[in-house]
Amino acid sequence: MTYVYALFTPAAMIRLGVLGSGLAAGYSFTSSHGSVQSILQTPTLTPSQLAMAWDKIYTRGVKLAPPVALASSAAYLFAAYSLKGPHVATAFGISPKLQLNIAAGLLLSVFPWTYFRMVPGLQRLQAYSASASKGAEFNGPEANGIRVDVEDWYWTNNVRAVAFGGACVLGLAVL
């Protein structure tokens, strides 16, 4: 039975938070710099194909990043709550509890960023993708709008990757 309790030590929770935030950072970074960048640089893709390719990347990410971010944030918060005893300042010169709370805050900050900054473009791209999957072709300003929205998603998703990566670094500095 003591093995079960060992799973919920602050060190184990910090490791879980580091693992999750590192995974989310890596996935967000590679989906932007690998997948989206490659579809943007493929000259033979029509705007409809671009919207459908982006939708596949987005759908995979939306299934992975939010649950991992929430679980990692909960792990960091649990570790911060569970830390006891005298605390030495970390490499960043702040207490481990505060540093873990900041890491959890960075992970949670992607949700308002996504909602307030990214959702209008996401909704347009999803509508384009749904229409494209039914056979619609886009020309003129709509075609340019798809490319502009995908390019916007590219850099705004990088902001999320930086937040995830920052949380990972803060967690690692506590270990």
mmCIF file with all atom_site columns, C-alpha atoms in Angstrom:
data_model
loop_
_atom_site.group_PDB
_atom_site.id
_atom_site.type_symbol
_atom_site.label_atom_id
_atom_site.label_alt_id
_atom_site.label_comp_id
_atom_site.label_asym_id
_atom_site.label_entity_id
_atom_site.label_seq_id
_atom_site.pdbx_PDB_ins_code
_atom_site.Cartn_x
_atom_site.Cartn_y
_atom_site.Cartn_z
_atom_site.occupancy
_atom_site.B_iso_or_equiv
_atom_site.pdbx_formal_charge
_atom_site.auth_seq_id
_atom_site.auth_comp_id
_atom_site.auth_asym_id
_atom_site.auth_atom_id
_atom_site.pdbx_PDB_model_num
ATOM 1   C CA . MET A 1 1   ? 0.000   0.000  0.000   1.00 0.00 ? 1   MET A CA 1
ATOM 2   C CA . THR A 1 2   ? 2.917   2.359  0.522   1.00 0.00 ? 2   THR A CA 1
ATOM 3   C CA . TYR A 1 3   ? 3.636   2.144  -3.205  1.00 0.00 ? 3   TYR A CA 1
ATOM 4   C CA . VAL A 1 4   ? 0.354   3.897  -3.954  1.00 0.00 ? 4   VAL A CA 1
ATOM 5   C CA . TYR A 1 5   ? 1.297   6.782  -1.669  1.00 0.00 ? 5   TYR A CA 1
ATOM 6   C CA . ALA A 1 6   ? 4.658   7.054  -3.413  1.00 0.00 ? 6   ALA A CA 1
ATOM 7   C CA . LEU A 1 7   ? 2.792   7.971  -6.606  1.00 0.00 ? 7   LEU A CA 1
ATOM 8   C CA . PHE A 1 8   ? 1.457   11.126 -4.980  1.00 0.00 ? 8   PHE A CA 1
ATOM 9   C CA . THR A 1 9   ? 4.637   12.621 -3.555  1.00 0.00 ? 9   THR A CA 1
ATOM 10  C CA . PRO A 1 10  ? 5.501   16.170 -4.592  1.00 0.00 ? 10  PRO A CA 1
ATOM 11  C CA . ALA A 1 11  ? 8.485   14.915 -6.617  1.00 0.00 ? 11  ALA A CA 1
ATOM 12  C CA . ALA A 1 12  ? 6.311   12.432 -8.518  1.00 0.00 ? 12  ALA A CA 1
ATOM 13  C CA . MET A 1 13  ? 3.707   15.117 -9.225  1.00 0.00 ? 13  MET A CA 1
ATOM 14  C CA . ILE A 1 14  ? 6.378   17.541 -10.425 1.00 0.00 ? 14  ILE A CA 1
ATOM 15  C CA . ARG A 1 15  ? 7.715   14.842 -12.755 1.00 0.00 ? 15  ARG A CA 1
ATOM 16  C CA . LEU A 1 16  ? 4.194   14.273 -14.073 1.00 0.00 ? 16  LEU A CA 1
ATOM 17  C CA . GLY A 1 17  ? 3.792   18.016 -14.626 1.00 0.00 ? 17  GLY A CA 1
ATOM 18  C CA . VAL A 1 18  ? 7.147   18.222 -16.416 1.00 0.00 ? 18  VAL A CA 1
ATOM 19  C CA . LEU A 1 19  ? 6.274   15.244 -18.593 1.00 0.00 ? 19  LEU A CA 1
ATOM 20  C CA . GLY A 1 20  ? 2.882   16.655 -19.554 1.00 0.00 ? 20  GLY A CA 1
ATOM 21  C CA . SER A 1 21  ? 3.998   20.220 -20.143 1.00 0.00 ? 21  SER A CA 1
ATOM 22  C CA . GLY A 1 22  ? 6.989   18.999 -22.155 1.00 0.00 ? 22  GLY A CA 1
ATOM 23  C CA . LEU A 1 23  ? 4.724   16.774 -24.245 1.00 0.00 ? 23  LEU A CA 1
ATOM 24  C CA . ALA A 1 24  ? 2.277   19.631 -24.873 1.00 0.00 ? 24  ALA A CA 1
ATOM 25  C CA . ALA A 1 25  ? 5.122   22.006 -25.746 1.00 0.00 ? 25  ALA A CA 1
ATOM 26  C CA . GLY A 1 26  ? 6.686   19.538 -28.140 1.00 0.00 ? 26  GLY A CA 1
ATOM 27  C CA . TYR A 1 27  ? 3.412   18.704 -29.825 1.00 0.00 ? 27  TYR A CA 1
ATOM 28  C CA . SER A 1 28  ? 2.378   22.351 -30.191 1.00 0.00 ? 28  SER A CA 1
ATOM 29  C CA . PHE A 1 29  ? 5.775   23.298 -31.553 1.00 0.00 ? 29  PHE A CA 1
ATOM 30  C CA . THR A 1 30  ? 5.927   20.433 -34.045 1.00 0.00 ? 30  THR A CA 1
ATOM 31  C CA . SER A 1 31  ? 2.348   20.910 -35.197 1.00 0.00 ? 31  SER A CA 1
ATOM 32  C CA . SER A 1 32  ? 3.165   24.522 -36.016 1.00 0.00 ? 32  SER A CA 1
ATOM 33  C CA . HIS A 1 33  ? 6.694   24.182 -37.364 1.00 0.00 ? 33  HIS A CA 1
ATOM 34  C CA . GLY A 1 34  ? 6.363   20.751 -38.877 1.00 0.00 ? 34  GLY A CA 1
ATOM 35  C CA . SER A 1 35  ? 2.854   20.042 -40.031 1.00 0.00 ? 35  SER A CA 1
ATOM 36  C CA . VAL A 1 36  ? 1.344   23.478 -40.616 1.00 0.00 ? 36  VAL A CA 1
ATOM 37  C CA . GLN A 1 37  ? 4.530   24.909 -42.079 1.00 0.00 ? 37  GLN A CA 1
ATOM 38  C CA . SER A 1 38  ? 4.746   22.014 -44.523 1.00 0.00 ? 38  SER A CA 1
ATOM 39  C CA . ILE A 1 39  ? 1.157   22.411 -45.723 1.00 0.00 ? 39  ILE A CA 1
ATOM 40  C CA . LEU A 1 40  ? 1.651   26.158 -46.101 1.00 0.00 ? 40  LEU A CA 1
ATOM 41  C CA . GLN A 1 41  ? 4.721   25.557 -48.256 1.00 0.00 ? 41  GLN A CA 1
ATOM 42  C CA . THR A 1 42  ? 3.049   22.971 -50.499 1.00 0.00 ? 42  THR A CA 1
ATOM 43  C CA . PRO A 1 43  ? 2.202   24.915 -53.662 1.00 0.00 ? 43  PRO A CA 1
ATOM 44  C CA . THR A 1 44  ? -0.083  22.248 -55.128 1.00 0.00 ? 44  THR A CA 1
ATOM 45  C CA . LEU A 1 45  ? -2.645  22.382 -52.304 1.00 0.00 ? 45  LEU A CA 1
ATOM 46  C CA . THR A 1 46  ? -5.877  24.137 -53.169 1.00 0.00 ? 46  THR A CA 1
ATOM 47  C CA . PRO A 1 47  ? -7.451  26.331 -50.482 1.00 0.00 ? 47  PRO A CA 1
ATOM 48  C CA . SER A 1 48  ? -9.986  23.562 -49.829 1.00 0.00 ? 48  SER A CA 1
ATOM 49  C CA . GLN A 1 49  ? -7.240  20.990 -49.348 1.00 0.00 ? 49  GLN A CA 1
ATOM 50  C CA . LEU A 1 50  ? -5.341  23.429 -47.131 1.00 0.00 ? 50  LEU A CA 1
ATOM 51  C CA . ALA A 1 51  ? -8.395  23.880 -44.891 1.00 0.00 ? 51  ALA A CA 1
ATOM 52  C CA . MET A 1 52  ? -8.970  20.118 -44.636 1.00 0.00 ? 52  MET A CA 1
ATOM 53  C CA . ALA A 1 53  ? -5.286  19.405 -43.919 1.00 0.00 ? 53  ALA A CA 1
ATOM 54  C CA . TRP A 1 54  ? -5.255  22.087 -41.204 1.00 0.00 ? 54  TRP A CA 1
ATOM 55  C CA . ASP A 1 55  ? -8.423  20.587 -39.701 1.00 0.00 ? 55  ASP A CA 1
ATOM 56  C CA . LYS A 1 56  ? -6.749  17.181 -39.332 1.00 0.00 ? 56  LYS A CA 1
ATOM 57  C CA . ILE A 1 57  ? -3.809  18.748 -37.505 1.00 0.00 ? 57  ILE A CA 1
ATOM 58  C CA . TYR A 1 58  ? -6.098  20.849 -35.312 1.00 0.00 ? 58  TYR A CA 1
ATOM 59  C CA . THR A 1 59  ? -8.366  17.900 -34.450 1.00 0.00 ? 59  THR A CA 1
ATOM 60  C CA . ARG A 1 60  ? -5.407  15.827 -33.268 1.00 0.00 ? 60  ARG A CA 1
ATOM 61  C CA . GLY A 1 61  ? -4.107  18.702 -31.170 1.00 0.00 ? 61  GLY A CA 1
ATOM 62  C CA . VAL A 1 62  ? -7.430  19.517 -29.569 1.00 0.00 ? 62  VAL A CA 1
ATOM 63  C CA . LYS A 1 63  ? -7.694  15.918 -28.384 1.00 0.00 ? 63  LYS A CA 1
ATOM 64  C CA . LEU A 1 64  ? -4.213  15.995 -26.841 1.00 0.00 ? 64  LEU A CA 1
ATOM 65  C CA . ALA A 1 65  ? -3.239  19.445 -25.570 1.00 0.00 ? 65  ALA A CA 1
ATOM 66  C CA . PRO A 1 66  ? -6.170  20.515 -23.335 1.00 0.00 ? 66  PRO A CA 1
ATOM 67  C CA . PRO A 1 67  ? -6.361  17.309 -21.240 1.00 0.00 ? 67  PRO A CA 1
ATOM 68  C CA . VAL A 1 68  ? -2.572  17.157 -20.906 1.00 0.00 ? 68  VAL A CA 1
ATOM 69  C CA . ALA A 1 69  ? -2.406  20.843 -19.920 1.00 0.00 ? 69  ALA A CA 1
ATOM 70  C CA . LEU A 1 70  ? -5.118  20.393 -17.290 1.00 0.00 ? 70  LEU A CA 1
ATOM 71  C CA . ALA A 1 71  ? -3.527  17.240 -15.854 1.00 0.00 ? 71  ALA A CA 1
ATOM 72  C CA . SER A 1 72  ? -0.072  18.849 -15.742 1.00 0.00 ? 72  SER A CA 1
ATOM 73  C CA . SER A 1 73  ? -1.452  21.970 -14.124 1.00 0.00 ? 73  SER A CA 1
ATOM 74  C CA . ALA A 1 74  ? -3.239  19.883 -11.495 1.00 0.00 ? 74  ALA A CA 1
ATOM 75  C CA . ALA A 1 75  ? -0.015  17.961 -10.849 1.00 0.00 ? 75  ALA A CA 1
ATOM 76  C CA . TYR A 1 76  ? 1.969   21.185 -10.357 1.00 0.00 ? 76  TYR A CA 1
ATOM 77  C CA . LEU A 1 77  ? -0.706  22.614 -8.053  1.00 0.00 ? 77  LEU A CA 1
ATOM 78  C CA . PHE A 1 78  ? -0.866  19.415 -6.007  1.00 0.00 ? 78  PHE A CA 1
ATOM 79  C CA . ALA A 1 79  ? 2.934   19.394 -5.687  1.00 0.00 ? 79  ALA A CA 1
ATOM 80  C CA . ALA A 1 80  ? 2.970   23.048 -4.615  1.00 0.00 ? 80  ALA A CA 1
ATOM 81  C CA . TYR A 1 81  ? 0.298   22.344 -2.018  1.00 0.00 ? 81  TYR A CA 1
ATOM 82  C CA . SER A 1 82  ? 2.104   19.230 -0.755  1.00 0.00 ? 82  SER A CA 1
ATOM 83  C CA . LEU A 1 83  ? 5.590   20.723 -0.379  1.00 0.00 ? 83  LEU A CA 1
ATOM 84  C CA . LYS A 1 84  ? 6.536   20.981 3.278   1.00 0.00 ? 84  LYS A CA 1
ATOM 85  C CA . GLY A 1 85  ? 9.578   22.023 5.242   1.00 0.00 ? 85  GLY A CA 1
ATOM 86  C CA . PRO A 1 86  ? 12.170  24.710 4.616   1.00 0.00 ? 86  PRO A CA 1
ATOM 87  C CA . HIS A 1 87  ? 12.471  25.707 0.997   1.00 0.00 ? 87  HIS A CA 1
ATOM 88  C CA . VAL A 1 88  ? 15.594  26.927 -0.691  1.00 0.00 ? 88  VAL A CA 1
ATOM 89  C CA . ALA A 1 89  ? 15.217  29.312 -3.579  1.00 0.00 ? 89  ALA A CA 1
ATOM 90  C CA . THR A 1 90  ? 15.332  27.653 -6.979  1.00 0.00 ? 90  THR A CA 1
ATOM 91  C CA . ALA A 1 91  ? 17.593  28.587 -9.872  1.00 0.00 ? 91  ALA A CA 1
ATOM 92  C CA . PHE A 1 92  ? 15.225  31.451 -10.640 1.00 0.00 ? 92  PHE A CA 1
ATOM 93  C CA . GLY A 1 93  ? 15.540  32.851 -7.127  1.00 0.00 ? 93  GLY A CA 1
ATOM 94  C CA . ILE A 1 94  ? 11.957  32.179 -6.008  1.00 0.00 ? 94  ILE A CA 1
ATOM 95  C CA . SER A 1 95  ? 10.414  29.597 -3.737  1.00 0.00 ? 95  SER A CA 1
ATOM 96  C CA . PRO A 1 96  ? 9.499   26.208 -5.215  1.00 0.00 ? 96  PRO A CA 1
ATOM 97  C CA . LYS A 1 97  ? 5.831   26.662 -4.254  1.00 0.00 ? 97  LYS A CA 1
ATOM 98  C CA . LEU A 1 98  ? 5.599   29.957 -6.114  1.00 0.00 ? 98  LEU A CA 1
ATOM 99  C CA . GLN A 1 99  ? 7.478   28.555 -9.077  1.00 0.00 ? 99  GLN A CA 1
ATOM 100 C CA . LEU A 1 100 ? 5.107   25.573 -9.347  1.00 0.00 ? 100 LEU A CA 1
ATOM 101 C CA . ASN A 1 101 ? 2.121   27.907 -9.094  1.00 0.00 ? 101 ASN A CA 1
ATOM 102 C CA . ILE A 1 102 ? 3.548   30.017 -11.918 1.00 0.00 ? 102 ILE A CA 1
ATOM 103 C CA . ALA A 1 103 ? 4.080   26.850 -13.988 1.00 0.00 ? 103 ALA A CA 1
ATOM 104 C CA . ALA A 1 104 ? 0.450   25.850 -13.427 1.00 0.00 ? 104 ALA A CA 1
ATOM 105 C CA . GLY A 1 105 ? -0.644  29.380 -14.337 1.00 0.00 ? 105 GLY A CA 1
ATOM 106 C CA . LEU A 1 106 ? 1.330   29.244 -17.583 1.00 0.00 ? 106 LEU A CA 1
ATOM 107 C CA . LEU A 1 107 ? -0.377  25.984 -18.494 1.00 0.00 ? 107 LEU A CA 1
ATOM 108 C CA . LEU A 1 108 ? -3.797  27.419 -17.739 1.00 0.00 ? 108 LEU A CA 1
ATOM 109 C CA . SER A 1 109 ? -3.057  30.666 -19.579 1.00 0.00 ? 109 SER A CA 1
ATOM 110 C CA . VAL A 1 110 ? -3.352  28.907 -22.927 1.00 0.00 ? 110 VAL A CA 1
ATOM 111 C CA . PHE A 1 111 ? -7.107  28.521 -22.456 1.00 0.00 ? 111 PHE A CA 1
ATOM 112 C CA . PRO A 1 112 ? -7.986  32.246 -22.362 1.00 0.00 ? 112 PRO A CA 1
ATOM 113 C CA . TRP A 1 113 ? -5.368  32.902 -25.067 1.00 0.00 ? 113 TRP A CA 1
ATOM 114 C CA . THR A 1 114 ? -7.049  30.323 -27.268 1.00 0.00 ? 114 THR A CA 1
ATOM 115 C CA . TYR A 1 115 ? -10.553 31.542 -26.504 1.00 0.00 ? 115 TYR A CA 1
ATOM 116 C CA . PHE A 1 116 ? -10.002 35.276 -26.918 1.00 0.00 ? 116 PHE A CA 1
ATOM 117 C CA . ARG A 1 117 ? -7.296  35.349 -29.590 1.00 0.00 ? 117 ARG A CA 1
ATOM 118 C CA . MET A 1 118 ? -7.583  32.176 -31.620 1.00 0.00 ? 118 MET A CA 1
ATOM 119 C CA . VAL A 1 119 ? -11.254 31.116 -31.662 1.00 0.00 ? 119 VAL A CA 1
ATOM 120 C CA . PRO A 1 120 ? -12.506 33.507 -34.394 1.00 0.00 ? 120 PRO A CA 1
ATOM 121 C CA . GLY A 1 121 ? -9.937  32.170 -36.872 1.00 0.00 ? 121 GLY A CA 1
ATOM 122 C CA . LEU A 1 122 ? -10.485 28.601 -35.681 1.00 0.00 ? 122 LEU A CA 1
ATOM 123 C CA . GLN A 1 123 ? -14.208 28.859 -36.314 1.00 0.00 ? 123 GLN A CA 1
ATOM 124 C CA . ARG A 1 124 ? -13.672 30.259 -39.803 1.00 0.00 ? 124 ARG A CA 1
ATOM 125 C CA . LEU A 1 125 ? -11.182 27.518 -40.655 1.00 0.00 ? 125 LEU A CA 1
ATOM 126 C CA . GLN A 1 126 ? -13.499 24.820 -39.311 1.00 0.00 ? 126 GLN A CA 1
ATOM 127 C CA . ALA A 1 127 ? -16.361 26.211 -41.411 1.00 0.00 ? 127 ALA A CA 1
ATOM 128 C CA . TYR A 1 128 ? -14.121 26.257 -44.496 1.00 0.00 ? 128 TYR A CA 1
ATOM 129 C CA . SER A 1 129 ? -13.017 22.696 -43.780 1.00 0.00 ? 129 SER A CA 1
ATOM 130 C CA . ALA A 1 130 ? -16.587 21.469 -43.311 1.00 0.00 ? 130 ALA A CA 1
ATOM 131 C CA . SER A 1 131 ? -17.601 23.081 -46.608 1.00 0.00 ? 131 SER A CA 1
ATOM 132 C CA . ALA A 1 132 ? -14.521 21.732 -48.353 1.00 0.00 ? 132 ALA A CA 1
ATOM 133 C CA . SER A 1 133 ? -15.225 18.199 -47.154 1.00 0.00 ? 133 SER A CA 1
ATOM 134 C CA . LYS A 1 134 ? -18.625 18.485 -48.862 1.00 0.00 ? 134 LYS A CA 1
ATOM 135 C CA . GLY A 1 135 ? -16.935 19.438 -52.123 1.00 0.00 ? 135 GLY A CA 1
ATOM 136 C CA . ALA A 1 136 ? -16.884 23.238 -51.986 1.00 0.00 ? 136 ALA A CA 1
ATOM 137 C CA . GLU A 1 137 ? -14.080 25.055 -53.786 1.00 0.00 ? 137 GLU A CA 1
ATOM 138 C CA . PHE A 1 138 ? -12.888 28.467 -52.655 1.00 0.00 ? 138 PHE A CA 1
ATOM 139 C CA . ASN A 1 139 ? -11.659 31.250 -54.936 1.00 0.00 ? 139 ASN A CA 1
ATOM 140 C CA . GLY A 1 140 ? -10.851 34.920 -54.518 1.00 0.00 ? 140 GLY A CA 1
ATOM 141 C CA . PRO A 1 141 ? -11.016 36.485 -51.069 1.00 0.00 ? 141 PRO A CA 1
ATOM 142 C CA . GLU A 1 142 ? -12.130 33.250 -49.392 1.00 0.00 ? 142 GLU A CA 1
ATOM 143 C CA . ALA A 1 143 ? -9.078  31.422 -50.707 1.00 0.00 ? 143 ALA A CA 1
ATOM 144 C CA . ASN A 1 144 ? -6.802  34.171 -49.401 1.00 0.00 ? 144 ASN A CA 1
ATOM 145 C CA . GLY A 1 145 ? -8.704  34.164 -46.072 1.00 0.00 ? 145 GLY A CA 1
ATOM 146 C CA . ILE A 1 146 ? -7.978  30.484 -45.560 1.00 0.00 ? 146 ILE A CA 1
ATOM 147 C CA . ARG A 1 147 ? -4.245  31.006 -46.041 1.00 0.00 ? 147 ARG A CA 1
ATOM 148 C CA . VAL A 1 148 ? -4.253  34.076 -43.770 1.00 0.00 ? 148 VAL A CA 1
ATOM 149 C CA . ASP A 1 149 ? -6.121  32.189 -41.017 1.00 0.00 ? 149 ASP A CA 1
ATOM 150 C CA . VAL A 1 150 ? -3.759  29.202 -41.212 1.00 0.00 ? 150 VAL A CA 1
ATOM 151 C CA . GLU A 1 151 ? -0.731  31.519 -41.058 1.00 0.00 ? 151 GLU A CA 1
ATOM 152 C CA . ASP A 1 152 ? -2.292  33.293 -38.055 1.00 0.00 ? 152 ASP A CA 1
ATOM 153 C CA . TRP A 1 153 ? -2.903  29.973 -36.345 1.00 0.00 ? 153 TRP A CA 1
ATOM 154 C CA . TYR A 1 154 ? 0.734   29.069 -37.003 1.00 0.00 ? 154 TYR A CA 1
ATOM 155 C CA . TRP A 1 155 ? 2.175   31.891 -34.891 1.00 0.00 ? 155 TRP A CA 1
ATOM 156 C CA . THR A 1 156 ? -0.570  31.940 -32.238 1.00 0.00 ? 156 THR A CA 1
ATOM 157 C CA . ASN A 1 157 ? -0.058  28.220 -31.681 1.00 0.00 ? 157 ASN A CA 1
ATOM 158 C CA . ASN A 1 158 ? 3.633   28.952 -31.176 1.00 0.00 ? 158 ASN A CA 1
ATOM 159 C CA . VAL A 1 159 ? 2.668   31.260 -28.304 1.00 0.00 ? 159 VAL A CA 1
ATOM 160 C CA . ARG A 1 160 ? 0.932   28.303 -26.686 1.00 0.00 ? 160 ARG A CA 1
ATOM 161 C CA . ALA A 1 161 ? 4.035   26.163 -27.237 1.00 0.00 ? 161 ALA A CA 1
ATOM 162 C CA . VAL A 1 162 ? 6.154   28.787 -25.465 1.00 0.00 ? 162 VAL A CA 1
ATOM 163 C CA . ALA A 1 163 ? 3.750   28.811 -22.492 1.00 0.00 ? 163 ALA A CA 1
ATOM 164 C CA . PHE A 1 164 ? 3.868   25.011 -22.276 1.00 0.00 ? 164 PHE A CA 1
ATOM 165 C CA . GLY A 1 165 ? 7.655   25.041 -22.593 1.00 0.00 ? 165 GLY A CA 1
ATOM 166 C CA . GLY A 1 166 ? 7.980   27.705 -19.904 1.00 0.00 ? 166 GLY A CA 1
ATOM 167 C CA . ALA A 1 167 ? 5.937   25.572 -17.531 1.00 0.00 ? 167 ALA A CA 1
ATOM 168 C CA . CYS A 1 168 ? 8.187   22.611 -18.287 1.00 0.00 ? 168 CYS A CA 1
ATOM 169 C CA . VAL A 1 169 ? 11.346  24.625 -17.558 1.00 0.00 ? 169 VAL A CA 1
ATOM 170 C CA . LEU A 1 170 ? 9.898   25.978 -14.302 1.00 0.00 ? 170 LEU A CA 1
ATOM 171 C CA . GLY A 1 171 ? 8.977   22.464 -13.183 1.00 0.00 ? 171 GLY A CA 1
ATOM 172 C CA . LEU A 1 172 ? 12.404  21.118 -14.068 1.00 0.00 ? 172 LEU A CA 1
ATOM 173 C CA . ALA A 1 173 ? 14.095  23.865 -12.073 1.00 0.00 ? 173 ALA A CA 1
ATOM 174 C CA . VAL A 1 174 ? 12.238  22.756 -8.946  1.00 0.00 ? 174 VAL A CA 1
ATOM 175 C CA . LEU A 1 175 ? 13.449  19.159 -9.261  1.00 0.00 ? 175 LEU A CA 1
#
